[in-house]
Short mmCIF file of C-alpha atoms and ligand atoms in Angstrom, two decimals:
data_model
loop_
_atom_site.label_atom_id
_atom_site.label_comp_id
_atom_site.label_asym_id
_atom_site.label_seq_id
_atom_site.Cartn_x
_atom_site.Cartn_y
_atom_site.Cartn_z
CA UNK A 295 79.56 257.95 -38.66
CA UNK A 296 76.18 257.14 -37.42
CA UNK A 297 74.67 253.78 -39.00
CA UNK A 298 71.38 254.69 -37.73
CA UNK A 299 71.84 251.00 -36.06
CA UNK A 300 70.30 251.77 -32.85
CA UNK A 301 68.04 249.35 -31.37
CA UNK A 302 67.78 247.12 -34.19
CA UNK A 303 68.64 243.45 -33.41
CA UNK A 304 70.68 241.50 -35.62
CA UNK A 305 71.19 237.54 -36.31
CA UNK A 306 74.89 236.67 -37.23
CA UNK A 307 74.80 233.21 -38.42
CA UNK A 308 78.83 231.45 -37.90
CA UNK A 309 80.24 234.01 -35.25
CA UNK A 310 82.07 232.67 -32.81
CA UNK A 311 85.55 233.39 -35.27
CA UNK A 312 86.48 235.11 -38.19
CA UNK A 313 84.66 236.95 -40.93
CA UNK A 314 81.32 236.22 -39.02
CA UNK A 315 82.48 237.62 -35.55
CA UNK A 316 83.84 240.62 -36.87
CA UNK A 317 80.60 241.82 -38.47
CA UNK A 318 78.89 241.06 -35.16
CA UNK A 319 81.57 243.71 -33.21
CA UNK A 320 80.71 245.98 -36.20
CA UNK A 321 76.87 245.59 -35.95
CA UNK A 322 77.10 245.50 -31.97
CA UNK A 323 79.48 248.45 -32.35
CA UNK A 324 76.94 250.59 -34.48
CA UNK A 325 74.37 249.98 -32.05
CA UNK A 326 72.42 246.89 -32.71
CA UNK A 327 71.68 243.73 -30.36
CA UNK A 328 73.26 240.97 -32.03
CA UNK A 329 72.80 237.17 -31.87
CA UNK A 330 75.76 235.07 -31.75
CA UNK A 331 76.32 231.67 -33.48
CA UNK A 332 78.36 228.74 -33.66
CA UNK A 333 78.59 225.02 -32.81
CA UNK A 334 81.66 225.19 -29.88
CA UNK A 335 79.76 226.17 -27.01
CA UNK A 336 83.24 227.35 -25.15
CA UNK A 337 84.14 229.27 -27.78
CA UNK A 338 80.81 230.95 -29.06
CA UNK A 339 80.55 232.52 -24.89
CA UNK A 340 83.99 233.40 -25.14
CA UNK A 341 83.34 235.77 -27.69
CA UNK A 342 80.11 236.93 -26.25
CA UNK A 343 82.11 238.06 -23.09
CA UNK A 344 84.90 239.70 -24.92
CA UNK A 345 81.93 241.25 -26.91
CA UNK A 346 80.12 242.24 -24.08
CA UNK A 347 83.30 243.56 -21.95
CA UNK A 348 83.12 246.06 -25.01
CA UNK A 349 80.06 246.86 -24.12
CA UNK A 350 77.86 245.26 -26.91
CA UNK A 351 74.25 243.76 -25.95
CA UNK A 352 74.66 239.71 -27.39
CA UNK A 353 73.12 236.81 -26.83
CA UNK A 354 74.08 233.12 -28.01
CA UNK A 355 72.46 230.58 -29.67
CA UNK A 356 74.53 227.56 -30.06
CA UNK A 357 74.44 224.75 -32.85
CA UNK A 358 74.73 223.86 -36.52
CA UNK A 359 72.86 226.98 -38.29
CA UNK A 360 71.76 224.13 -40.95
CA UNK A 361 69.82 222.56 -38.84
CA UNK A 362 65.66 223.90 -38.70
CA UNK A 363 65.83 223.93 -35.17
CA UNK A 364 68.90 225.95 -34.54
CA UNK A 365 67.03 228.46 -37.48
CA UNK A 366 64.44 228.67 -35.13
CA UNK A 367 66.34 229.09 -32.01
CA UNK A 368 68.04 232.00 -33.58
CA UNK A 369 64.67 233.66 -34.39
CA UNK A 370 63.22 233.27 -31.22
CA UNK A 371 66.27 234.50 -29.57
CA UNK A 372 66.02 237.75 -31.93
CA UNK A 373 61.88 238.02 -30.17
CA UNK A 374 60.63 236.79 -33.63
CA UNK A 375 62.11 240.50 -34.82
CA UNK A 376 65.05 240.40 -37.05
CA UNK A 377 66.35 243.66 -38.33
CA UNK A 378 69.53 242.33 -40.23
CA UNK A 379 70.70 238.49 -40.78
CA UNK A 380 74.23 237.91 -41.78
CA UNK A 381 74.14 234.55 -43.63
CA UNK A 382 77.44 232.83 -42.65
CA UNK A 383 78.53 229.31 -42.60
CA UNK A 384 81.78 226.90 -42.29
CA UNK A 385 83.49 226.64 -46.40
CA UNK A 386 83.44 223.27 -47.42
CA UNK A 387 86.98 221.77 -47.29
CA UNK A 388 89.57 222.28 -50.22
CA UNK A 389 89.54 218.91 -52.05
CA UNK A 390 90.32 218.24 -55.63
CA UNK A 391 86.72 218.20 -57.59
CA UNK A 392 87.36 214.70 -58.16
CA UNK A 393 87.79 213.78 -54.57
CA UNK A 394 83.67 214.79 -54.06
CA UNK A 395 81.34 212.42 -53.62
CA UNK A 396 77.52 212.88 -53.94
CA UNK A 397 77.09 213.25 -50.17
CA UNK A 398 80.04 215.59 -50.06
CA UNK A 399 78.47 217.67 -52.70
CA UNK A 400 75.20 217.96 -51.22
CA UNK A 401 76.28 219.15 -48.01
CA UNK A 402 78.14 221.83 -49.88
CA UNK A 403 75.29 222.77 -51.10
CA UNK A 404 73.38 222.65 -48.41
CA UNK A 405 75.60 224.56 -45.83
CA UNK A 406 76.56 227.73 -48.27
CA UNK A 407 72.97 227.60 -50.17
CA UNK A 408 70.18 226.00 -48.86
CA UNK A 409 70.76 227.20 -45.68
CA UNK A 410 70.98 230.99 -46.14
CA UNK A 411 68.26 230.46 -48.26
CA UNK A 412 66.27 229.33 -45.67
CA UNK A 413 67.00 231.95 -43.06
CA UNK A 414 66.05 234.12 -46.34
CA UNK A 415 62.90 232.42 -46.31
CA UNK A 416 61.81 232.80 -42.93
CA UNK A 417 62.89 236.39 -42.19
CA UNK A 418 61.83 238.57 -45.06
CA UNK A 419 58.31 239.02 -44.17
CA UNK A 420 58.75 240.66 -41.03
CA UNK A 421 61.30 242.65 -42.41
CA UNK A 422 58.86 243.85 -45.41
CA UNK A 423 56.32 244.13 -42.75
CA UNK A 424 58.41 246.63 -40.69
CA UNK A 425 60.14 247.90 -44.08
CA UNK A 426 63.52 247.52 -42.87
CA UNK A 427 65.58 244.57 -43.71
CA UNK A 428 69.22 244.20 -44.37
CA UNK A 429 70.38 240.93 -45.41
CA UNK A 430 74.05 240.24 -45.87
CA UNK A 431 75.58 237.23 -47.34
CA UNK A 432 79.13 235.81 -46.66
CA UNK A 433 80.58 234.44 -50.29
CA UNK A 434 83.55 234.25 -51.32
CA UNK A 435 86.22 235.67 -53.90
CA UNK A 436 85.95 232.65 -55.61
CA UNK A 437 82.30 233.63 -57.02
CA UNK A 438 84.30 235.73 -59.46
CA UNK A 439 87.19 233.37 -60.28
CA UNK A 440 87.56 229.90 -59.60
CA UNK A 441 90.23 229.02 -56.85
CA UNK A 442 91.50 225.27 -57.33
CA UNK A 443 90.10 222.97 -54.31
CA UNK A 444 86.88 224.92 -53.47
CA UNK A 445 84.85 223.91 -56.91
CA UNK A 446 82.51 222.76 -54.43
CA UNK A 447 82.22 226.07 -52.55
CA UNK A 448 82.02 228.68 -55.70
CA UNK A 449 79.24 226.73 -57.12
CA UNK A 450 76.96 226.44 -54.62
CA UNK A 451 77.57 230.65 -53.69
CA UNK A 452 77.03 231.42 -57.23
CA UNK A 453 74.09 229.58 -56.90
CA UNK A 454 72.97 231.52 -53.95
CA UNK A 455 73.65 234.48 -55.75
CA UNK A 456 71.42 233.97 -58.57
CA UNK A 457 69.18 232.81 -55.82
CA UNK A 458 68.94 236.19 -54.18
CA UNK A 459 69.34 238.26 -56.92
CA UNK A 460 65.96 237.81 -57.88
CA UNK A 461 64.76 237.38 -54.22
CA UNK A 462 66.11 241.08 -53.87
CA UNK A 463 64.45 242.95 -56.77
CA UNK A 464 60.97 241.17 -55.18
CA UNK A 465 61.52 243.10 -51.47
CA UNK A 466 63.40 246.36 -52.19
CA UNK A 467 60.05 248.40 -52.64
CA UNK A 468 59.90 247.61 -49.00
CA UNK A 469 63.27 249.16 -47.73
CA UNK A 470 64.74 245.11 -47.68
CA UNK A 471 67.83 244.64 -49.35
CA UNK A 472 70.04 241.84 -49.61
CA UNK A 473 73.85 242.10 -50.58
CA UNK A 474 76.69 240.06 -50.82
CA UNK A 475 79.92 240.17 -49.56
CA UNK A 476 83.06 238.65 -51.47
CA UNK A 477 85.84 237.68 -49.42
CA UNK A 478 89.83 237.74 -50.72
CA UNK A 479 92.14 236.30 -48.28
CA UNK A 480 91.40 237.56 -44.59
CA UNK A 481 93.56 236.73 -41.57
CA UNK A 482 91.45 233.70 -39.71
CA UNK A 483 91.57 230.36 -39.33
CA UNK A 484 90.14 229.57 -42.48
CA UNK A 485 93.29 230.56 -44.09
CA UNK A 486 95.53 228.76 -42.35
CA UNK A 487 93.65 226.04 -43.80
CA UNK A 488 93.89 227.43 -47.17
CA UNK A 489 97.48 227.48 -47.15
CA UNK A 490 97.92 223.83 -45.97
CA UNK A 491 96.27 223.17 -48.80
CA UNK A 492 98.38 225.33 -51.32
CA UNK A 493 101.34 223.76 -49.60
CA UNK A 494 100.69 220.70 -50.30
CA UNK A 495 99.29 220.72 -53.51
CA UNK A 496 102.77 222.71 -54.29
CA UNK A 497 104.96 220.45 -52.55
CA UNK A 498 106.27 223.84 -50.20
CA UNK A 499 106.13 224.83 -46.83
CA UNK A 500 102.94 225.92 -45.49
CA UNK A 501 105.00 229.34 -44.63
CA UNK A 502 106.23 229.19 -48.49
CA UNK A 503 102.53 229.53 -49.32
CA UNK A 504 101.53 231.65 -47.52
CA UNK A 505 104.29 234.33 -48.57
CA UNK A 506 103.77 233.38 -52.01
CA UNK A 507 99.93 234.16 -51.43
CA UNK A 508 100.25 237.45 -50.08
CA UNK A 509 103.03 237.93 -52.76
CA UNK A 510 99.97 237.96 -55.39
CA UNK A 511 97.67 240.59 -53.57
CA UNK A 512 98.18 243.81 -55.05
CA UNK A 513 97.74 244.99 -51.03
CA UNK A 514 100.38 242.76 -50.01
CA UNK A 515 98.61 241.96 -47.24
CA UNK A 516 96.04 239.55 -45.89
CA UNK A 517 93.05 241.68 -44.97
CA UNK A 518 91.90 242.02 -41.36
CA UNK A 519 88.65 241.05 -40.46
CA UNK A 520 87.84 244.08 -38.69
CA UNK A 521 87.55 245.74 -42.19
CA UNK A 522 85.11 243.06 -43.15
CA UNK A 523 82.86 243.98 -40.41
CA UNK A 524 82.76 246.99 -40.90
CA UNK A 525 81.94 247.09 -44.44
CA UNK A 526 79.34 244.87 -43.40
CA UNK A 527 78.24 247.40 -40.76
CA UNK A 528 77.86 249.54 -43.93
CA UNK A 529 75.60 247.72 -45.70
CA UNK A 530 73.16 247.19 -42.93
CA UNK A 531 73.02 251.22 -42.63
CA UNK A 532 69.28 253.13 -42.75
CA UNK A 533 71.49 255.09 -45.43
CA UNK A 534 72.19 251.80 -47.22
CA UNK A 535 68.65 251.16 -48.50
CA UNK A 536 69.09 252.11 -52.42
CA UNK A 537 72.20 249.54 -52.67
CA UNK A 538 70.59 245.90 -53.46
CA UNK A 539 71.86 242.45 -55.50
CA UNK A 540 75.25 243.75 -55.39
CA UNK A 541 78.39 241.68 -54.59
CA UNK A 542 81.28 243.60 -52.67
CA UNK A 543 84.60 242.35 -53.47
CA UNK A 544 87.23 242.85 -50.35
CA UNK A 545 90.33 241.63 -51.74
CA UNK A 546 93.22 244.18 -51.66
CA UNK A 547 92.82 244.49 -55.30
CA UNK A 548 93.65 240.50 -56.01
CA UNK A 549 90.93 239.97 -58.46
CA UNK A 550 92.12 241.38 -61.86
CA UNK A 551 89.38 242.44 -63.85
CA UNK A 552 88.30 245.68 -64.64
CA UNK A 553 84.65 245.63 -63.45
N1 LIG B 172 88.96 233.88 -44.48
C1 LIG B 172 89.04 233.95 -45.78
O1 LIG B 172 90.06 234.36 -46.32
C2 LIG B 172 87.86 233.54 -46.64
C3 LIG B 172 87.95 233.70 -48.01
C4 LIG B 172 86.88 233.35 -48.81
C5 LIG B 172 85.73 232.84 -48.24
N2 LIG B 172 85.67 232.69 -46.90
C6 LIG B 172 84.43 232.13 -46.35
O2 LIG B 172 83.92 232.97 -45.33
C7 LIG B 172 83.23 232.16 -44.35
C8 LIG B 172 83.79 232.47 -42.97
O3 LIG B 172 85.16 232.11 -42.96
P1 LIG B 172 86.17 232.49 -41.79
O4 LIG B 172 87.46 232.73 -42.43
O5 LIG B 172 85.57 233.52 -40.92
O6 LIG B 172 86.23 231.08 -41.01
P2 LIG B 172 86.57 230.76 -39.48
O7 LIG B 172 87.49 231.78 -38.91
O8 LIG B 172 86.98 229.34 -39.48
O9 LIG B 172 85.16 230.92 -38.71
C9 LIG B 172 84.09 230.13 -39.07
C10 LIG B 172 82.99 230.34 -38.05
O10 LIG B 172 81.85 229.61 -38.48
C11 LIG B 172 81.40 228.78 -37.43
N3 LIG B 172 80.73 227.65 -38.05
C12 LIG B 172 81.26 226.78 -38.94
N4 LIG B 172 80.34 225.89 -39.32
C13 LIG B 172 79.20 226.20 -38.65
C14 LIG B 172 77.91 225.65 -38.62
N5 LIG B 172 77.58 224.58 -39.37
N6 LIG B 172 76.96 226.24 -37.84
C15 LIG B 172 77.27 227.31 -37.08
N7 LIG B 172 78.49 227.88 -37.08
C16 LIG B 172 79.45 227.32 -37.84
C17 LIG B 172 82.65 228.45 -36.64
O11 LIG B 172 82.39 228.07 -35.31
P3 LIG B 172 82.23 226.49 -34.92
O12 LIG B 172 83.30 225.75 -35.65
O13 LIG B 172 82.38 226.48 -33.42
O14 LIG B 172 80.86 226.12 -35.35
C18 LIG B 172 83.32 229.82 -36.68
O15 LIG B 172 82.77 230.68 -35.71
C19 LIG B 172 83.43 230.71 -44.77
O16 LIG B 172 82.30 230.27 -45.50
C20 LIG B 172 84.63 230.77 -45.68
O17 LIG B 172 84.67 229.73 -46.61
C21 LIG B 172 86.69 233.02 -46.07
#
């Protein structure tokens, strides 16, 4: 299928691993330039030569995407034209609420809102301007239901979501659209960490936790982050442009509501 991708250049906040580097093979794979991110230098160029080898037109910008100047750097790298940002950042560590201090909770807040707020912020002209924009936020499952040790993190994604939701109703006449995507339990190393936690706050193995985790997916599998990416390959698509403020759930069917 033909995104319609081609030539458009694409900031992928967070992609040196995971969730975030698998949208960047997706968008690089549909046709767009991307621009990498992440704060291990080593690691962020390994993935830009494995991404290039495939034959994908990257470029890097190393640092901590909260900070203004690594914003900036990313911009710049994109020639001040950015067709698509995928907001991505680290989750804040699994602690028990109580366990959070003030500065704790304000750099949750500020990694997984402020911060793809402010990419928000400084993109969205040009991209109403050129009327094309896709914007694509990395959330989490746990915007729809509550997962013990990551208060921190569904709080401050619900609050970007109610951010954005109005953002998005104020830039779709222009052919900008912002989405989010929900994340169940994907195969990185963010899970790993996940089930450290479950294992201890069980008192089981870390391999008891993570059986009894997959155990609860309808699936019964973790998901691969290739489907991710592609799904957020989907969303960026010139075909794409009448789906806005909406939150995709990838889960294998964990969540259990009806809507
Ligand atoms: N995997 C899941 O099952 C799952 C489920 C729900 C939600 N999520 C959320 O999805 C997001 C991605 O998770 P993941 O599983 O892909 O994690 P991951 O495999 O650990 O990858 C995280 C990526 O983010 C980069 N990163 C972290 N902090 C950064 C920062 N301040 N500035 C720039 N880059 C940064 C890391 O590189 P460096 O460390 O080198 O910077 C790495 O490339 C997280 O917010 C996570 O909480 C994941």
């Amino acid at each position: 299928m033909d995104l319609g991708l081609t030539g458009r250049t694409a900031i992928v906040c967070a992609s040196s691993h995971g969730l975030g580097r698998a949208c960047a093979a997706a968008l690089a794979q549909a046709g767009s330039r991307v621009v990498l991110n992440g704060r291990d230098a080593a690691a962020l160029g390994a993935t830009a030569s494995e991404l290039r080898d495939a034959g994908a037109n990257v470029l890097t910008v190393v640092g901590d995407v909260g900070e203004e100047c690594v914003q900036q750097a990313l911009i710049d790298a994109a020639d001040g034209r950015v067709d698509i940002l995928v907001n991505n950042n680290g989750g804040p560590p699994l602690r028990d609420f109580r366990a959070l201090d003030g500065a704790a909770i304000h750099a949750g807040v500020d990694a997984n809102m402020v911060t793809p707020i402010r990419l928000v912020q400084k993109v969205i002209d040009g991209m109403i301007e050129r009327r094309f924009g896709r914007v694509v936020c990395i959330t989490s499952g746990s915007v729809k239901a509550p997962v013990p040790g990551l208060d921190l993190s569904s709080g401050a994604r619900v609050g970007l979501t109610g951010f954005l939701a109005g953002v998005a109703r104020q830039v779709a006449h222009a052919n900008v659209t912002i989405n989010f995507l929900l994340p169940g339990l994907f195969e990185t190393r963010r899970l790993a960490g996940v089930h450290a936690f479950n294992a201890q706050t069980n008192g089981v193995s870390v391999e008891e936790a993570a059986a009894s985790a997959r155990a609860r997916i309808p699936a019964k599998r973790f998901g691969d982050p290739q489907e991710f990416g592609d799904a957020c390959a989907f969303l960026c698509a010139a075909s794409s442009g009448f789906i806005t403020g909406q939150s995709l759930l990838i889960d294998g069917g964990a969540y259990p509501g009806v809507l």
